[in-house]
Amino acid sequence: MSFDGMFDGCWHVFLDVGANVGQQSDAVFNTTTLGEGGVGPSLLNAFEHVFGEQPERRRSVCVLGIEANPHHSRRLLAMQAAHRANGWRTTFLTRTAAANKDGWATFYLDQIAPARHH
């Protein structure tokens, strides 16, 4: 992956390290993330304080999310595509971990039960 130009035009970059399913990344641009299972109003207030109100954030903030858990990759990449379709600059590095040094680490995954369909 090339990072050339990825943050051109960004006044701010929101780093979502350990993005999980991307709730905080989504909340930068999308206030409908608020509510049950979503982020709380205090985080949205913090985004407004640091990055400005939602219309300004959509123009001036770029999001870089990093998530090692492969179970979240499909959802994060779908969110990335949806954000980009709206002109919001979001990039997720999936199956990727962040650390303060180079090397190898063991990553343990919980078993996820198969989805049940009605």
PDB file of N, CA and C in Angstrom, residues 3-11 13 59-60 62 89:
ATOM      1  N   PHE A   3       1.269   5.222   0.720  1.00  0.00           N
ATOM      2  CA  PHE A   3       0.691   6.282   1.533  1.00  0.00           C
ATOM      3  C   PHE A   3       0.884   7.653   0.896  1.00  0.00           C
ATOM      4  N   ASP A   4       1.454   7.685  -0.321  1.00  0.00           N
ATOM      5  CA  ASP A   4       1.693   8.959  -1.004  1.00  0.00           C
ATOM      6  C   ASP A   4       0.389   9.711  -1.200  1.00  0.00           C
ATOM      7  N   GLY A   5       0.326  10.915  -0.698  1.00  0.00           N
ATOM      8  CA  GLY A   5      -0.827  11.767  -0.889  1.00  0.00           C
ATOM      9  C   GLY A   5      -2.048  11.426  -0.055  1.00  0.00           C
ATOM     10  N   MET A   6      -1.954  10.384   0.777  1.00  0.00           N
ATOM     11  CA  MET A   6      -3.112   9.936   1.535  1.00  0.00           C
ATOM     12  C   MET A   6      -3.694  11.038   2.408  1.00  0.00           C
ATOM     13  N   PHE A   7      -2.841  11.882   2.952  1.00  0.00           N
ATOM     14  CA  PHE A   7      -3.310  12.901   3.879  1.00  0.00           C
ATOM     15  C   PHE A   7      -3.226  14.311   3.300  1.00  0.00           C
ATOM     16  N   ASP A   8      -3.059  14.411   1.993  1.00  0.00           N
ATOM     17  CA  ASP A   8      -3.057  15.721   1.346  1.00  0.00           C
ATOM     18  C   ASP A   8      -4.400  16.400   1.576  1.00  0.00           C
ATOM     19  N   GLY A   9      -4.363  17.640   2.011  1.00  0.00           N
ATOM     20  CA  GLY A   9      -5.584  18.390   2.239  1.00  0.00           C
ATOM     21  C   GLY A   9      -6.229  18.168   3.593  1.00  0.00           C
ATOM     22  N   CYS A  10      -5.656  17.307   4.397  1.00  0.00           N
ATOM     23  CA  CYS A  10      -6.204  17.059   5.734  1.00  0.00           C
ATOM     24  C   CYS A  10      -5.633  18.072   6.709  1.00  0.00           C
ATOM     25  N   TRP A  11      -6.510  18.717   7.455  1.00  0.00           N
ATOM     26  CA  TRP A  11      -6.060  19.596   8.520  1.00  0.00           C
ATOM     27  C   TRP A  11      -5.784  18.791   9.778  1.00  0.00           C
ATOM     28  N   VAL A  13      -5.730  14.501  11.386  1.00  0.00           N
ATOM     29  CA  VAL A  13      -5.806  13.059  11.145  1.00  0.00           C
ATOM     30  C   VAL A  13      -6.236  12.405  12.448  1.00  0.00           C
ATOM     31  N   ARG A  59     -14.897  17.938   5.842  1.00  0.00           N
ATOM     32  CA  ARG A  59     -13.983  18.580   4.892  1.00  0.00           C
ATOM     33  C   ARG A  59     -12.530  18.515   5.316  1.00  0.00           C
ATOM     34  N   SER A  60     -12.260  18.508   6.630  1.00  0.00           N
ATOM     35  CA  SER A  60     -10.893  18.755   7.084  1.00  0.00           C
ATOM     36  C   SER A  60     -10.211  17.602   7.802  1.00  0.00           C
ATOM     37  N   CYS A  62      -9.093  13.554   8.184  1.00  0.00           N
ATOM     38  CA  CYS A  62      -8.873  12.237   7.583  1.00  0.00           C
ATOM     39  C   CYS A  62      -8.799  11.222   8.722  1.00  0.00           C
ATOM     40  N   ARG A  89     -12.477  11.090   3.816  1.00  0.00           N
ATOM     41  CA  ARG A  89     -11.188  10.415   3.642  1.00  0.00           C
ATOM     42  C   ARG A  89     -10.905   9.475   4.805  1.00  0.00           C
TER      43      ARG A  89
END
